[in-house]
CSV table of C-alpha atoms and ligand atoms in Angstrom, one decimal:
chain,number,residue,atom,x,y,z
A,250,MET,CA,2.6,-6.0,16.4
A,251,SER,CA,0.2,-5.5,19.3
A,252,GLY,CA,-2.9,-3.4,19.1
A,253,THR,CA,-4.7,-1.2,21.3
A,254,ASP,CA,-8.3,0.1,20.7
A,255,PRO,CA,-9.0,3.7,20.6
A,256,ALA,CA,-12.6,3.1,19.3
A,257,ALA,CA,-14.2,4.4,22.5
A,258,THR,CA,-12.7,7.8,22.2
A,259,ASP,CA,-12.3,8.0,18.3
A,260,GLY,CA,-15.6,7.7,16.9
A,261,PRO,CA,-16.5,4.8,14.7
A,262,ARG,CA,-14.1,1.9,14.7
A,263,PRO,CA,-13.2,0.0,11.5
A,264,GLY,CA,-14.7,-3.6,11.4
A,265,VAL,CA,-17.7,-2.5,13.4
A,266,PRO,CA,-20.7,-1.3,11.7
A,267,GLN,CA,-20.9,2.6,12.0
A,268,ALA,CA,-23.7,5.0,12.9
A,269,GLY,CA,-25.3,6.6,9.8
A,270,VAL,CA,-24.3,3.5,7.4
A,271,LYS,CA,-26.8,2.5,4.7
A,272,GLY,CA,-30.1,1.2,6.0
A,273,VAL,CA,-33.5,-0.2,5.1
A,274,GLY,CA,-34.8,1.8,2.5
A,275,GLU,CA,-31.9,3.9,1.7
A,276,ASP,CA,-30.3,1.6,-1.0
A,277,PRO,CA,-31.6,1.6,-4.4
A,278,ARG,CA,-30.6,-2.1,-4.9
A,279,GLU,CA,-33.5,-3.2,-2.5
A,280,GLN,CA,-35.9,-2.5,-5.3
A,281,ASP,CA,-33.7,-4.8,-7.7
A,282,ARG,CA,-33.6,-7.4,-5.2
A,283,ASP,CA,-37.1,-7.1,-3.8
A,284,VAL,CA,-35.7,-7.5,-0.3
A,285,ALA,CA,-34.7,-5.0,2.5
A,286,GLU,CA,-31.4,-4.8,3.4
A,287,ALA,CA,-30.2,-5.1,7.0
A,288,PRO,CA,-29.2,-1.9,8.6
A,289,GLY,CA,-25.3,-1.3,8.5
A,290,LYS,CA,-24.4,-3.5,5.6
A,291,ILE,CA,-22.0,-2.6,3.2
A,292,TRP,CA,-21.1,-5.1,0.4
A,293,PHE,CA,-17.9,-5.7,-1.5
A,294,ARG,CA,-19.9,-4.5,-4.5
A,295,ASP,CA,-20.4,-1.1,-2.9
A,296,LEU,CA,-16.6,-1.0,-2.4
A,297,ASP,CA,-15.9,-2.1,-6.1
A,298,GLU,CA,-18.3,0.5,-7.6
A,299,ALA,CA,-16.9,3.3,-5.2
A,300,VAL,CA,-13.1,2.3,-5.6
A,301,ILE,CA,-12.3,-0.2,-8.1
A,302,GLU,CA,-14.7,0.7,-11.0
A,303,ALA,CA,-14.2,4.3,-10.1
A,304,ASP,CA,-10.5,3.7,-11.0
A,305,ARG,CA,-9.4,4.9,-7.7
A,306,CYS,CA,-8.0,1.4,-6.3
A,307,ILE,CA,-4.4,1.6,-5.1
A,308,GLN,CA,-3.9,-2.2,-4.8
A,309,CYS,CA,-2.9,-2.1,-1.3
A,310,ALA,CA,-4.9,-5.3,-0.5
A,311,SER,CA,-6.4,-4.2,2.7
A,312,CYS,CA,-9.8,-5.4,1.7
A,313,VAL,CA,-8.5,-8.8,0.9
A,314,ALA,CA,-6.8,-9.0,4.1
A,315,ALA,CA,-9.7,-7.6,6.0
A,316,CYS,CA,-12.4,-10.2,4.7
A,317,PRO,CA,-13.2,-12.7,7.4
A,318,SER,CA,-14.7,-15.1,5.1
A,319,ASP,CA,-11.9,-14.9,2.5
A,320,SER,CA,-14.4,-13.9,-0.1
A,321,ILE,CA,-12.1,-11.4,-1.7
A,322,GLY,CA,-9.2,-12.6,-3.9
A,323,ILE,CA,-6.7,-11.1,-6.3
A,324,ASP,CA,-7.6,-10.9,-10.0
A,325,GLU,CA,-4.1,-12.2,-11.4
A,326,ASP,CA,-4.6,-10.4,-14.7
A,327,GLU,CA,-5.7,-7.1,-13.5
A,328,GLY,CA,-3.9,-7.1,-10.3
A,329,ARG,CA,-7.1,-5.9,-8.5
A,330,PRO,CA,-9.4,-7.3,-5.8
A,331,THR,CA,-12.3,-9.3,-7.0
A,332,LEU,CA,-15.0,-11.3,-5.2
A,333,VAL,CA,-14.4,-15.1,-5.3
A,334,LYS,CA,-17.3,-16.3,-3.2
A,335,MET,CA,-20.2,-15.1,-1.1
A,336,CYS,CA,-19.9,-11.9,0.5
A,337,THR,CA,-21.8,-11.3,3.7
A,338,GLY,CA,-21.9,-7.5,3.7
A,339,CYS,CA,-20.0,-7.5,7.1
A,340,SER,CA,-18.3,-4.0,5.7
A,341,ARG,CA,-14.8,-4.8,6.7
A,342,CYS,CA,-13.5,-4.4,3.3
A,343,TRP,CA,-15.0,-0.8,3.3
A,344,ASP,CA,-13.9,0.1,6.8
A,345,PHE,CA,-10.3,-0.8,6.2
A,346,CYS,CA,-9.8,0.6,2.6
A,347,PRO,CA,-8.0,3.8,2.6
A,348,ARG,CA,-10.0,5.1,-0.4
A,349,SER,CA,-13.2,4.6,1.2
A,350,GLY,CA,-14.0,3.7,4.9
A,351,LEU,CA,-10.6,4.4,6.6
A,352,ARG,CA,-9.7,8.0,7.2
A,353,TYR,CA,-5.9,7.2,6.8
A,354,GLU,CA,-4.9,10.6,7.8
A,355,ARG,CA,-6.4,9.8,11.3
A,356,HIS,CA,-5.1,6.4,11.3
A,357,LEU,CA,-1.4,7.9,10.9
A,358,GLU,CA,-2.0,10.5,13.6
A,359,LEU,CA,-3.4,7.7,15.9
A,360,THR,CA,-0.6,5.3,15.2
A,361,GLN,CA,2.2,7.7,15.6
A,362,ALA,CA,0.7,9.0,19.0
A,363,GLU,CA,0.4,5.3,20.2
A,364,ARG,CA,3.6,4.0,18.7
A,365,GLY,CA,5.9,6.6,17.6
A,366,LEU,CA,9.1,7.6,19.1
A,367,ALA,CA,9.0,11.3,20.5
A,368,GLU,CA,11.7,12.1,18.0
A,369,PRO,CA,11.9,9.9,14.9
A,370,VAL,CA,15.4,9.6,13.8
A,371,THR,CA,16.5,10.2,10.1
A,372,TYR,CA,19.5,8.6,8.6
A,373,ALA,CA,21.6,8.5,5.2
A,374,ALA,CA,22.8,4.8,5.2
A,375,ARG,CA,24.5,2.2,3.1
A,376,ALA,CA,24.9,-1.5,3.4
A,377,THR,CA,28.4,-2.9,3.9
A,378,ASP,CA,27.8,-6.1,2.1
A,379,GLU,CA,26.8,-7.1,-1.4
A,380,ALA,CA,23.4,-5.6,-0.9
A,381,ALA,CA,25.1,-2.1,-1.2
A,382,ASP,CA,25.8,-2.6,-5.2
A,383,ALA,CA,22.8,-4.7,-5.8
A,384,GLY,CA,20.1,-2.3,-3.7
A,385,GLN,CA,18.0,0.3,-5.6
A,386,ASP,CA,19.8,2.9,-3.2
A,387,GLY,CA,22.0,1.9,-0.7
A,388,GLY,CA,20.7,-1.7,-0.3
A,389,VAL,CA,19.6,-0.8,3.2
A,390,VAL,CA,16.4,-2.8,3.5
A,391,THR,CA,18.0,-6.0,2.1
A,392,ALA,CA,20.8,-5.6,4.6
A,393,LEU,CA,18.4,-4.9,7.4
A,394,LEU,CA,16.3,-7.7,6.6
A,395,THR,CA,18.9,-10.2,6.0
A,396,GLU,CA,20.7,-9.2,9.6
A,397,LEU,CA,17.2,-9.7,11.3
A,398,ILE,CA,16.7,-13.1,9.9
A,399,GLU,CA,20.1,-14.2,10.6
A,400,ALA,CA,20.0,-12.9,14.1
A,401,GLY,CA,16.6,-14.9,14.6
A,402,GLU,CA,14.5,-11.7,15.2
A,403,ILE,CA,12.4,-12.6,12.2
A,404,ASP,CA,11.5,-15.6,10.6
A,405,GLY,CA,11.2,-14.0,7.0
A,406,ALA,CA,10.0,-11.1,5.2
A,407,ILE,CA,7.3,-10.4,2.6
A,408,VAL,CA,9.1,-8.4,-0.4
A,409,ALA,CA,8.7,-8.1,-3.9
A,410,ARG,CA,10.4,-9.9,-6.9
A,411,GLU,CA,10.1,-9.3,-10.6
A,412,ARG,CA,8.0,-12.0,-12.1
A,413,GLU,CA,9.9,-14.3,-14.7
A,414,ASP,CA,7.1,-14.3,-17.2
A,415,GLU,CA,6.7,-10.6,-17.5
A,416,PRO,CA,9.2,-7.9,-17.5
A,417,LEU,CA,9.0,-5.2,-14.6
A,418,ARG,CA,6.1,-6.8,-12.9
A,419,GLY,CA,6.5,-7.7,-9.4
A,420,GLU,CA,5.0,-10.3,-7.4
A,421,ALA,CA,5.0,-10.7,-3.5
A,422,VAL,CA,7.3,-13.5,-2.2
A,423,LEU,CA,8.3,-14.5,1.3
A,424,ALA,CA,12.1,-14.3,1.7
A,425,THR,CA,13.8,-16.4,4.4
A,426,SER,CA,17.3,-16.2,3.6
A,427,ARG,CA,20.1,-13.9,2.5
A,428,GLU,CA,19.9,-15.5,-1.1
A,429,GLU,CA,16.3,-15.1,-1.4
A,430,LEU,CA,16.5,-11.4,-0.1
A,431,LEU,CA,19.1,-10.6,-2.6
A,432,ALA,CA,17.0,-12.2,-5.4
A,433,ALA,CA,14.2,-9.7,-4.6
A,434,VAL,CA,16.4,-6.5,-4.2
A,435,GLY,CA,15.5,-3.5,-5.8
A,436,SER,CA,12.3,-1.5,-6.5
A,437,VAL,CA,9.2,-2.9,-8.4
A,438,TYR,CA,6.8,0.1,-9.4
A,439,ASN,CA,3.7,-1.7,-9.4
A,440,GLN,CA,1.7,-2.9,-6.3
A,441,THR,CA,2.0,-6.8,-5.5
A,442,MET,CA,-0.6,-6.8,-3.0
A,443,GLY,CA,1.4,-8.8,-0.5
A,444,LEU,CA,-0.8,-7.9,2.6
A,445,GLY,CA,-3.5,-10.0,0.9
A,446,GLN,CA,-1.5,-13.0,0.5
A,447,VAL,CA,0.1,-13.5,3.9
A,448,ASP,CA,-1.6,-16.7,4.4
A,449,GLU,CA,-0.7,-18.1,1.2
A,450,LEU,CA,2.7,-17.3,1.4
A,451,LEU,CA,3.1,-18.7,4.9
A,452,ALA,CA,1.3,-21.9,3.7
A,453,ASP,CA,4.1,-22.6,1.3
A,454,ALA,CA,6.8,-21.9,4.1
A,455,ASP,CA,7.8,-24.0,6.9
A,456,LEU,CA,8.0,-21.3,9.6
A,457,GLY,CA,6.2,-22.9,12.4
A,458,ASP,CA,2.9,-22.0,14.2
A,459,ASP,CA,3.8,-18.6,15.3
A,460,PRO,CA,6.3,-16.8,12.8
A,461,ASP,CA,7.3,-13.2,13.0
A,462,LEU,CA,7.5,-11.7,9.6
A,463,ALA,CA,8.7,-8.2,8.3
A,464,LEU,CA,6.4,-6.7,5.8
A,465,VAL,CA,7.9,-4.3,3.2
A,466,GLY,CA,5.4,-2.2,1.1
A,467,THR,CA,4.2,1.2,0.0
A,468,PRO,CA,2.9,3.3,2.8
A,469,CYS,CA,-0.8,2.7,1.8
A,470,MET,CA,-0.3,-1.1,2.2
A,471,ILE,CA,1.4,-0.4,5.6
A,472,GLN,CA,-1.6,1.7,6.6
A,473,GLY,CA,-3.8,-1.4,6.0
A,474,ALA,CA,-1.5,-3.5,7.9
A,475,THR,CA,-1.3,-1.3,11.0
A,476,ALA,CA,-5.1,-0.5,11.0
A,477,LEU,CA,-5.7,-4.2,10.9
A,478,ASP,CA,-3.2,-4.6,13.7
A,479,ARG,CA,-4.8,-1.7,15.7
A,480,TYR,CA,-8.1,-3.4,15.8
A,481,ASP,CA,-6.6,-7.0,16.5
A,482,HIS,CA,-7.7,-8.6,13.1
A,483,GLU,CA,-5.8,-12.0,12.7
A,484,PRO,CA,-4.3,-11.1,9.2
A,485,ALA,CA,-1.9,-8.8,10.9
A,486,ASP,CA,-0.7,-11.4,13.6
A,487,PRO,CA,2.5,-12.6,12.1
A,488,ILE,CA,3.5,-9.1,10.9
A,489,ALA,CA,6.2,-8.1,13.4
A,490,LEU,CA,7.8,-5.2,11.7
A,491,THR,CA,6.6,-3.0,8.9
A,492,VAL,CA,9.1,-1.1,6.3
A,493,ALA,CA,7.4,1.4,4.2
A,494,LEU,CA,9.0,2.5,0.8
A,495,MET,CA,8.5,6.1,0.5
A,496,CYS,CA,6.2,6.9,-2.5
A,497,THR,CA,4.4,9.4,-4.3
A,498,ARG,CA,3.2,7.3,-6.8
A,499,SER,CA,2.9,3.7,-8.0
A,500,PHE,CA,2.0,2.5,-11.5
A,501,GLU,CA,-0.3,0.2,-13.4
A,502,HIS,CA,1.9,-2.4,-14.8
A,503,SER,CA,0.3,-2.5,-18.2
A,504,ARG,CA,0.3,1.1,-18.6
A,505,LEU,CA,3.9,1.6,-17.5
A,506,VAL,CA,5.1,-1.1,-20.0
A,507,SER,CA,3.0,0.7,-22.9
A,508,ARG,CA,4.5,3.9,-22.0
A,509,LEU,CA,7.9,2.8,-22.1
A,510,GLU,CA,7.4,1.4,-25.6
A,511,THR,CA,6.1,4.8,-26.7
A,512,PHE,CA,9.7,5.7,-26.0
A,513,ASP,CA,11.1,3.0,-28.1
A,514,VAL,CA,12.3,1.0,-25.0
A,515,ASP,CA,12.0,-2.7,-25.0
A,516,PRO,CA,10.7,-3.6,-21.5
A,517,ASP,CA,12.5,-7.0,-21.6
A,518,ALA,CA,15.8,-5.0,-22.2
A,519,VAL,CA,15.2,-2.9,-18.9
A,520,ASP,CA,17.1,-4.3,-15.9
A,521,THR,CA,16.5,-1.3,-13.7
A,522,LEU,CA,14.0,1.3,-13.4
A,523,ASP,CA,14.7,4.1,-11.0
A,524,ILE,CA,12.7,7.3,-9.9
A,525,SER,CA,14.3,9.7,-8.2
A,526,ASP,CA,14.8,13.7,-8.3
A,527,GLY,CA,11.7,13.8,-10.5
A,528,GLN,CA,13.4,11.7,-13.3
A,529,LEU,CA,12.6,8.2,-14.4
A,530,ARG,CA,15.5,6.1,-15.6
A,531,ALA,CA,15.6,3.0,-17.4
A,532,THR,CA,18.9,1.1,-17.5
A,533,ASP,CA,19.9,-2.3,-19.1
A,534,ALA,CA,21.9,-5.1,-17.6
A,535,GLY,CA,25.3,-3.6,-18.7
A,536,GLY,CA,24.4,-0.2,-16.9
A,537,GLU,CA,23.6,1.5,-20.0
A,538,THR,CA,20.9,4.3,-19.9
A,539,LEU,CA,17.7,3.3,-22.1
A,540,LEU,CA,15.7,6.2,-21.2
A,541,GLU,CA,16.0,9.1,-18.8
A,542,THR,CA,13.0,11.6,-18.9
A,543,ASP,CA,10.8,13.6,-16.5
A,544,VAL,CA,8.7,11.3,-14.5
A,545,ASP,CA,5.5,13.5,-15.3
A,546,ALA,CA,5.7,11.8,-18.8
A,547,PHE,CA,4.5,8.7,-17.2
A,548,ASP,CA,1.7,10.3,-15.1
A,549,ALA,CA,-1.0,8.5,-17.2
A,550,ALA,CA,0.6,5.4,-16.2
A,551,GLY,CA,0.2,6.0,-12.5
A,552,LEU,CA,-2.6,4.8,-10.3
A,553,ARG,CA,-5.1,7.5,-10.2
A,554,GLY,CA,-5.9,6.7,-6.6
A,555,CYS,CA,-2.5,7.8,-5.7
A,556,ASP,CA,-3.4,11.4,-6.1
A,557,GLU,CA,-5.5,11.3,-3.0
A,558,CYS,CA,-2.5,10.1,-1.0
A,559,ALA,CA,-0.7,12.3,1.6
A,560,ASP,CA,1.4,9.6,3.0
A,561,PHE,CA,4.7,10.0,1.0
A,562,VAL,CA,6.7,8.9,4.2
A,563,GLY,CA,4.9,5.8,5.4
A,564,GLY,CA,3.9,7.6,8.6
A,565,ALA,CA,2.3,4.3,10.2
A,566,ALA,CA,5.6,2.1,9.6
A,567,ASP,CA,8.3,1.2,12.0
A,568,ILE,CA,10.8,2.3,9.5
A,569,SER,CA,10.4,4.2,6.1
A,570,VAL,CA,13.1,4.2,3.5
A,571,GLY,CA,13.6,6.3,0.4
A,572,ASN,CA,16.2,8.0,-1.8
A,573,VAL,CA,15.3,11.7,-1.3
A,574,GLY,CA,17.6,13.8,0.8
A,575,SER,CA,20.5,11.3,0.8
A,576,PRO,CA,23.5,11.2,-1.7
A,577,ASP,CA,23.3,8.6,-4.8
A,578,GLY,CA,23.9,5.3,-3.6
A,579,GLU,CA,22.6,5.8,-0.2
A,580,THR,CA,19.1,5.1,1.4
A,581,THR,CA,17.2,7.6,3.5
A,582,VAL,CA,15.9,5.9,6.6
A,583,VAL,CA,13.5,7.2,9.1
A,584,VAL,CA,13.2,5.1,12.4
A,585,ARG,CA,9.9,6.0,13.9
A,586,THR,CA,9.0,3.3,16.6
A,587,GLU,CA,10.6,1.4,19.3
A,588,THR,CA,10.1,-1.9,17.2
A,589,GLY,CA,11.9,-0.1,14.4
A,590,GLU,CA,14.5,1.2,16.7
A,591,SER,CA,15.2,-2.2,18.0
A,592,ALA,CA,15.6,-3.5,14.5
A,593,TRP,CA,17.8,-0.8,13.5
A,594,GLU,CA,20.1,-1.4,16.3
A,595,THR,CA,20.5,-5.1,15.5
A,596,ALA,CA,21.5,-4.4,11.9
A,597,ALA,CA,23.7,-1.6,12.5
A,598,PRO,CA,26.9,-3.7,12.2
A,599,ASP,CA,26.1,-4.1,8.6
A,600,LEU,CA,25.4,-0.6,7.9
A,601,GLU,CA,27.3,2.6,7.4
A,602,ALA,CA,24.9,5.4,8.7
A,603,ALA,CA,25.1,9.1,9.6
A,604,ALA,CA,22.0,10.9,11.1
A,605,ILE,CA,20.6,13.7,9.2
A,606,ASP,CA,19.8,16.6,11.7
A,607,ARG,CA,17.4,18.5,9.3
A,608,PRO,CA,15.8,16.4,6.6
A,609,GLY,CA,14.6,19.4,4.9
A,610,THR,CA,14.4,17.9,1.4
A,611,LEU,CA,12.1,15.0,2.9
A,612,GLU,CA,9.9,17.5,4.5
A,613,LYS,CA,9.6,19.5,1.4
A,614,LEU,CA,8.4,16.5,-0.7
A,615,ALA,CA,6.0,15.2,2.1
A,616,ASP,CA,4.5,18.6,2.3
A,617,TRP,CA,3.9,18.7,-1.6
A,618,ASN,CA,2.5,15.3,-1.2
A,619,ARG,CA,-0.1,16.5,1.3
A,620,ARG,CA,-0.9,19.7,-0.4
A,621,ARG,CA,-1.5,17.6,-4.0
A,622,ALA,CA,-3.8,15.1,-1.9
A,623,GLU,CA,-5.6,17.9,-0.1
A,624,SER,CA,-6.4,19.7,-3.4
A,625,ILE,CA,-7.5,16.3,-5.1
A,626,LEU,CA,-9.6,14.7,-2.4
A,627,PRO,CA,-13.2,15.2,-3.0
A,628,ARG,CA,-13.8,14.9,1.0
A,629,GLU,CA,-12.2,17.0,3.7
A,630,TYR,CA,-8.7,16.0,4.6
A,631,ASP,CA,-9.0,16.1,8.5
A,632,PRO,CA,-6.5,14.1,10.8
A,633,GLU,CA,-8.5,15.0,13.7
A,634,ALA,CA,-11.8,13.6,12.6
A,635,GLY,CA,-13.1,10.3,13.3
A,636,ILE,CA,-11.5,7.3,11.8
A,637,GLY,CA,-14.2,5.6,9.9
A,638,ILE,CA,-16.0,7.2,6.9
A,639,SER,CA,-19.6,6.2,6.3
A,640,TYR,CA,-20.9,5.1,3.1
A,641,GLU,CA,-23.3,8.1,3.0
A,642,HIS,CA,-20.5,10.6,3.9
A,643,HIS,CA,-18.3,9.1,1.1
A,644,ARG,CA,-21.4,9.4,-1.5
A,645,GLU,CA,-22.0,13.0,-0.4
A,646,SER,CA,-18.5,14.0,-1.0
A,647,TYR,CA,-17.8,12.1,-4.2
A,648,ASP,CA,-21.1,11.9,-6.0
A,649,GLY,CA,-21.1,14.3,-8.7
A,650,THR,CA,-17.2,14.5,-9.1
A,651,ASP,CA,-15.0,12.8,-11.6
A,652,ARG,CA,-14.2,10.2,-8.7
A,653,GLU,CA,-17.8,9.3,-8.2
A,654,PRO,CA,-18.8,5.5,-8.1
A,655,GLU,CA,-19.3,3.8,-11.4
A,656,PRO,CA,-21.4,1.0,-12.2
A,657,LEU,CA,-20.4,-2.3,-12.2
A,658,ASN,CA,-18.3,-3.8,-14.9
A,659,PRO,CA,-21.1,-5.8,-16.8
A,660,ALA,CA,-18.6,-8.7,-17.1
A,661,ARG,CA,-18.8,-9.1,-13.3
A,662,VAL,CA,-22.4,-8.6,-12.7
A,663,HIS,CA,-23.2,-12.4,-12.8
A,664,GLN,CA,-20.8,-12.7,-9.7
A,665,TYR,CA,-22.7,-10.2,-7.8
A,666,GLU,CA,-26.1,-11.7,-8.5
A,667,GLU,CA,-25.0,-14.9,-7.2
A,668,TRP,CA,-22.8,-13.8,-4.4
A,669,CYS,CA,-23.3,-10.2,-3.3
B,292,FAD,C1,6.4,2.4,-6.1
B,292,FAD,C2,7.6,2.8,-5.4
B,292,FAD,C3,7.7,4.4,-5.5
B,292,FAD,C4,8.7,4.9,-4.8
B,292,FAD,N1,8.9,6.2,-5.0
B,292,FAD,C5,9.8,6.8,-4.1
B,292,FAD,C6,10.0,8.2,-4.4
B,292,FAD,O1,9.1,9.0,-4.6
B,292,FAD,N2,11.0,8.9,-3.5
B,292,FAD,C7,12.0,8.0,-2.7
B,292,FAD,O2,12.7,8.7,-2.0
B,292,FAD,N3,11.8,6.7,-2.7
B,292,FAD,C8,10.9,6.0,-3.3
B,292,FAD,N4,10.8,4.6,-3.4
B,292,FAD,C9,11.7,4.0,-2.6
B,292,FAD,C10,13.0,3.7,-3.2
B,292,FAD,O3,12.6,3.2,-4.6
B,292,FAD,C11,13.7,2.4,-2.5
B,292,FAD,O4,12.9,1.4,-2.5
B,292,FAD,C12,14.2,2.8,-1.2
B,292,FAD,O5,15.0,3.9,-1.4
B,292,FAD,C13,15.0,1.7,-0.6
B,292,FAD,O6,16.3,1.2,-1.2
B,292,FAD,P1,17.3,0.2,-0.7
B,292,FAD,O7,18.4,0.1,-1.7
B,292,FAD,O8,17.5,0.3,0.7
B,292,FAD,O9,16.2,-1.1,-1.0
B,292,FAD,P2,16.8,-2.5,-1.3
B,292,FAD,O10,17.7,-3.2,-0.6
B,292,FAD,O11,16.8,-2.5,-3.0
B,292,FAD,O12,15.4,-3.3,-1.0
B,292,FAD,C14,14.1,-2.9,-1.5
B,292,FAD,C15,13.1,-3.8,-1.0
B,292,FAD,O13,11.9,-3.5,-1.4
B,292,FAD,C16,11.1,-4.6,-1.8
B,292,FAD,N5,10.1,-4.0,-2.6
B,292,FAD,C17,10.5,-3.4,-3.9
B,292,FAD,N6,9.5,-2.9,-4.4
B,292,FAD,C18,8.5,-3.3,-3.9
B,292,FAD,C19,7.0,-3.1,-3.9
B,292,FAD,N7,6.5,-2.6,-5.0
B,292,FAD,N8,6.2,-3.6,-3.0
B,292,FAD,C20,6.6,-4.3,-2.0
B,292,FAD,N9,8.0,-4.5,-1.6
B,292,FAD,C21,8.9,-4.0,-2.7
B,292,FAD,C22,12.3,-5.5,-2.5
B,292,FAD,O14,11.8,-6.7,-2.6
B,292,FAD,C23,13.3,-5.4,-1.6
B,292,FAD,O15,13.2,-6.2,-0.5
B,292,FAD,C24,9.7,4.1,-4.3
B,292,FAD,C25,9.6,2.7,-4.1
B,292,FAD,C26,8.4,2.1,-4.7
B,292,FAD,C27,8.5,0.7,-4.8
B,293,SF4,S1,-7.7,0.6,-2.4
B,293,SF4,FE1,-7.0,-1.2,-1.0
B,293,SF4,S2,-8.7,-1.8,0.2
B,293,SF4,FE2,-9.5,-0.4,-1.3
B,293,SF4,S3,-10.4,-1.4,-2.8
B,293,SF4,FE3,-8.2,-1.2,-3.5
B,293,SF4,S4,-7.0,-2.9,-2.6
B,293,SF4,FE4,-8.9,-2.8,-1.7
B,294,SF4,S1,1.4,7.2,-3.7
B,294,SF4,FE1,0.3,6.5,-1.7
B,294,SF4,S2,-1.4,5.4,-2.5
B,294,SF4,FE2,0.0,5.7,-4.2
B,294,SF4,S3,1.0,3.6,-3.8
B,294,SF4,FE3,2.2,5.1,-3.0
B,294,SF4,S4,1.5,4.9,-0.9
B,294,SF4,FE4,0.2,4.0,-2.0
């Protein structure tokens, strides 16, 4: 992907200290530390309190990817970002986080204006190879990526595969062949933080100095990847194509598994989990239904930060895919950029596709999703406002609400005393 920089005309720019951020004398921690904080510093600790401890983190891994000193890692057990070494207070994690410093709705607006086709095209599609039956819906993502790799258009794709040691828990993997893509087919309903693992995944692969990758993920992860790309940050360099999985909610793995158990469903017995038409279905390897219930029954297992998300369709991606608006066994595909169009044309021989003229059901769900976010976001939802949200502005909007920053987890305080 290539980036342009609208910062000059669009207010504060992520990655650059913003006007009105915390300054000397404004931070209560100065008293603890007995030192004045340099103007403009926002530490990972601030992000942790405002987003992670406040149970608003959507595990998109933008902060992990944005940190220039690799100070933010991923807590394997909890599946959340965590400090692993000294934080320099550079503010980048704050600036690129769609739950704090990044006004994601503005980023979507700008990305579409810069990269979007005049008329995005929507299809109902199905693979014509083995991905069709194996896929979550029409197997289109798997067929598309396979074709792109085999045509030499990309070197690999960051996708998700169920972990061998834990049922229904996904992990990010870099697939470089048809076999590896087929092994990662289907949806996993938890975040895998693949954006934060690009370097590690590449280090284990042999793809040369300048590989081109596809990144598949939930819309919030694609927001982070494309925001990093717009401001020319290195982690986005290898990402040549973004594919968003349409999404109204992802889940906290442990809560999802516990909830299934309350319905007497053994998570080990679940082969496929599917959420469509407002229903959650769990089936075993023989195709027998283990559970079918209203997805609202799983509300408490969802990531609470998803309620603040208005990006059901993945508006920053080159291509978005879902099931809404297509017949069973087909994937709804929205091609929205020239990069997406070119990838779609390459994959066309492996797909059966028909354009959908008026994707009404899709628009209805996207509209519901936006209204939900607008009603829950403590800050204003404003696609025309500046792209950066300062620490102060965040605190003014969130303090006193049920989403206000929470004090650090005592178990982690020692890390911050040492590193932050
Ligand atoms: C959390 C979540 C919520 C979703 N909610 C909706 C919804 O409300 N409405 C809707 O229409 N569609 C939703 N989808 C998308 C839908 O489930 C299918 O992924 C989509 O229709 C593509 O189907 P396919 O058969 O073409 O994909 P496949 O060919 O099966 O390929 C799917 C690809 O996505 C990758 N993948 C799966 N899960 C993840 C993940 N968590 N992170 C990164 N990569 C992943 C797989 O490894 C695979 O490469 C959701 C997906 C997820 C992961
Ligand atoms: S929402 Fe994303 S960027 Fe923000 S703290 Fe969580 S993982 Fe990091
Ligand atoms: S609903 Fe939004 S915030 Fe939650 S996982 Fe999906 S894209 Fe991310």
